[in-house]
Amino acid sequence: MVVGAFPIAKLLYLGVRQLSKPVANRIKAGARRSEFFKTYICLPPAQLYHWIEMRTKMRIMGFKGATIKPLNEEAAAELGAELLGEAIVFLIGGGCMVLEYSRQAANSRRKEEELNETIIDLQTQIAELSLTTETLDAQLREVNRLLHSLPAPNTK
């Protein structure tokens, strides 16, 4: 069995993303109960979202100058809590993607460094072999020179 064949990191990321939904629901419930969250965190984005959504729908239907009533506090708190929950899930998913990207980048950087080391080792070996070949060639030339300088044997 190959150790790296099972992508355990991807499984962990998937688990974190699945766990983020209940965490987001707990935060939404806390935001509904807390007056500070309701007033300063949930209501402004909900009212802005409602205003943009209604403005877009009105323009699509052809009503250009229609005024848009803000949501009541209860509906805005509910919408704001939903937006907050979705933002949390989105941020956790985005964080998982960033972590996965950085992990993949580190792996590919490591593989590239290993390949560069292998190439450098091969280049060093080639240089050593070239030097050895030149040395042997010089020795062979010297042996040939000595062989030609010997006197020819007399045959009688």
CSV table of C-alpha atoms in Angstrom, one decimal:
chain,number,residue,atom,x,y,z
A,1,MET,CA,0.0,0.0,0.0
A,2,VAL,CA,1.4,3.4,-1.0
A,3,VAL,CA,1.5,5.9,1.9
A,4,GLY,CA,0.8,9.0,-0.2
A,5,ALA,CA,-2.0,7.5,-2.3
A,6,PHE,CA,-4.8,8.5,0.2
A,7,PRO,CA,-5.3,12.3,0.3
A,8,ILE,CA,-5.8,12.6,4.0
A,9,ALA,CA,-5.4,16.4,3.8
A,10,LYS,CA,-8.3,16.7,1.4
A,11,LEU,CA,-10.4,14.6,3.7
A,12,LEU,CA,-9.6,16.8,6.6
A,13,TYR,CA,-10.4,19.9,4.7
A,14,LEU,CA,-13.7,18.4,3.7
A,15,GLY,CA,-14.4,17.6,7.3
A,16,VAL,CA,-13.6,21.1,8.4
A,17,ARG,CA,-16.0,22.5,5.7
A,18,GLN,CA,-18.7,20.1,6.9
A,19,LEU,CA,-18.2,21.2,10.5
A,20,SER,CA,-18.3,24.8,9.6
A,21,LYS,CA,-22.1,24.7,8.9
A,22,PRO,CA,-23.1,23.8,12.5
A,23,VAL,CA,-20.5,26.3,13.8
A,24,ALA,CA,-22.1,29.0,11.6
A,25,ASN,CA,-25.6,28.0,12.9
A,26,ARG,CA,-24.4,28.4,16.5
A,27,ILE,CA,-22.9,31.8,15.7
A,28,LYS,CA,-26.2,32.8,13.9
A,29,ALA,CA,-28.2,31.7,17.0
A,30,GLY,CA,-25.8,33.8,19.2
A,31,ALA,CA,-26.2,36.7,16.9
A,32,ARG,CA,-30.0,36.6,17.2
A,33,ARG,CA,-29.8,36.6,21.0
A,34,SER,CA,-27.1,39.3,21.4
A,35,GLU,CA,-28.3,42.9,21.0
A,36,PHE,CA,-24.8,44.1,20.0
A,37,PHE,CA,-24.5,41.5,17.2
A,38,LYS,CA,-28.1,42.2,16.1
A,39,THR,CA,-27.6,46.0,16.0
A,40,TYR,CA,-24.1,46.3,14.7
A,41,ILE,CA,-23.3,43.1,12.9
A,42,CYS,CA,-26.5,41.7,11.5
A,43,LEU,CA,-28.8,44.6,10.7
A,44,PRO,CA,-26.5,46.9,8.5
A,45,PRO,CA,-25.5,44.2,6.1
A,46,ALA,CA,-29.1,42.8,6.0
A,47,GLN,CA,-30.5,46.3,5.2
A,48,LEU,CA,-27.8,46.9,2.5
A,49,TYR,CA,-28.5,43.4,1.0
A,50,HIS,CA,-32.2,44.1,1.0
A,51,TRP,CA,-31.8,47.6,-0.5
A,52,ILE,CA,-29.5,46.2,-3.3
A,53,GLU,CA,-31.8,43.3,-4.0
A,54,MET,CA,-34.9,45.4,-4.2
A,55,ARG,CA,-33.3,48.1,-6.2
A,56,THR,CA,-32.1,45.5,-8.8
A,57,LYS,CA,-35.5,43.9,-9.0
A,58,MET,CA,-37.2,47.3,-9.4
A,59,ARG,CA,-34.8,48.2,-12.2
A,60,ILE,CA,-35.4,44.9,-13.9
A,61,MET,CA,-39.1,45.4,-13.8
A,62,GLY,CA,-38.7,49.0,-15.1
A,63,PHE,CA,-39.4,51.0,-11.9
A,64,LYS,CA,-36.6,53.5,-11.7
A,65,GLY,CA,-37.5,56.0,-9.0
A,66,ALA,CA,-39.3,53.8,-6.5
A,67,THR,CA,-38.4,54.2,-2.9
A,68,ILE,CA,-37.5,51.0,-1.0
A,69,LYS,CA,-38.7,50.5,2.6
A,70,PRO,CA,-36.2,49.0,5.0
A,71,LEU,CA,-36.9,45.6,6.5
A,72,ASN,CA,-38.4,45.4,10.0
A,73,GLU,CA,-35.9,44.7,12.8
A,74,GLU,CA,-36.9,41.0,13.2
A,75,ALA,CA,-36.7,40.2,9.4
A,76,ALA,CA,-33.4,42.2,9.1
A,77,ALA,CA,-31.9,40.3,12.1
A,78,GLU,CA,-32.9,37.0,10.6
A,79,LEU,CA,-31.5,37.9,7.2
A,80,GLY,CA,-28.3,39.3,8.8
A,81,ALA,CA,-27.8,36.2,10.7
A,82,GLU,CA,-28.2,34.1,7.6
A,83,LEU,CA,-25.8,36.3,5.7
A,84,LEU,CA,-23.3,36.0,8.6
A,85,GLY,CA,-23.7,32.2,8.6
A,86,GLU,CA,-23.1,32.0,4.8
A,87,ALA,CA,-20.1,34.4,5.1
A,88,ILE,CA,-18.6,32.1,7.8
A,89,VAL,CA,-19.1,29.0,5.6
A,90,PHE,CA,-17.6,30.9,2.6
A,91,LEU,CA,-14.6,32.1,4.6
A,92,ILE,CA,-13.9,28.6,6.0
A,93,GLY,CA,-14.2,27.1,2.5
A,94,GLY,CA,-12.0,29.8,1.1
A,95,GLY,CA,-9.5,29.2,3.9
A,96,CYS,CA,-9.4,25.5,3.0
A,97,MET,CA,-8.8,26.3,-0.6
A,98,VAL,CA,-5.9,28.6,0.3
A,99,LEU,CA,-4.4,26.0,2.5
A,100,GLU,CA,-4.8,23.4,-0.2
A,101,TYR,CA,-3.2,25.7,-2.8
A,102,SER,CA,-0.2,26.5,-0.5
A,103,ARG,CA,0.2,22.8,0.2
A,104,GLN,CA,0.2,22.0,-3.5
A,105,ALA,CA,2.6,24.8,-4.1
A,106,ALA,CA,5.0,23.6,-1.4
A,107,ASN,CA,4.9,20.1,-2.9
A,108,SER,CA,5.6,21.3,-6.4
A,109,ARG,CA,8.4,23.6,-5.1
A,110,ARG,CA,9.9,20.6,-3.3
A,111,LYS,CA,9.7,18.4,-6.4
A,112,GLU,CA,11.3,21.1,-8.5
A,113,GLU,CA,14.2,21.5,-6.0
A,114,GLU,CA,14.7,17.7,-6.0
A,115,LEU,CA,14.8,17.8,-9.8
A,116,ASN,CA,17.2,20.7,-9.8
A,117,GLU,CA,19.5,18.8,-7.4
A,118,THR,CA,19.4,15.7,-9.6
A,119,ILE,CA,20.3,17.8,-12.7
A,120,ILE,CA,23.2,19.5,-10.8
A,121,ASP,CA,24.4,16.0,-9.7
A,122,LEU,CA,24.2,14.7,-13.3
A,123,GLN,CA,26.1,17.8,-14.6
A,124,THR,CA,28.8,17.3,-12.0
A,125,GLN,CA,29.1,13.6,-13.0
A,126,ILE,CA,29.3,14.5,-16.6
A,127,ALA,CA,32.1,17.1,-15.9
A,128,GLU,CA,34.0,14.5,-13.9
A,129,LEU,CA,33.6,11.9,-16.7
A,130,SER,CA,34.7,14.4,-19.2
A,131,LEU,CA,37.8,15.2,-17.1
A,132,THR,CA,38.5,11.5,-16.7
A,133,THR,CA,38.1,11.0,-20.5
A,134,GLU,CA,40.6,13.8,-21.2
A,135,THR,CA,43.1,12.3,-18.8
A,136,LEU,CA,42.8,8.9,-20.4
A,137,ASP,CA,43.1,10.4,-23.8
A,138,ALA,CA,46.3,12.2,-22.8
A,139,GLN,CA,47.7,9.0,-21.3
A,140,LEU,CA,46.8,7.1,-24.5
A,141,ARG,CA,48.6,9.7,-26.6
A,142,GLU,CA,51.6,9.4,-24.4
A,143,VAL,CA,51.6,5.6,-24.7
A,144,ASN,CA,51.3,5.9,-28.5
A,145,ARG,CA,54.1,8.5,-28.6
A,146,LEU,CA,56.4,6.2,-26.5
A,147,LEU,CA,55.4,3.2,-28.7
A,148,HIS,CA,56.4,5.1,-31.9
A,149,SER,CA,59.6,6.3,-30.4
A,150,LEU,CA,60.9,2.8,-29.6
A,151,PRO,CA,63.4,1.5,-32.2
A,152,ALA,CA,62.0,-1.0,-34.6
A,153,PRO,CA,63.0,-4.6,-33.9
A,154,ASN,CA,65.6,-6.1,-36.2
A,155,THR,CA,64.4,-9.2,-38.0
A,156,LYS,CA,67.1,-11.5,-39.4
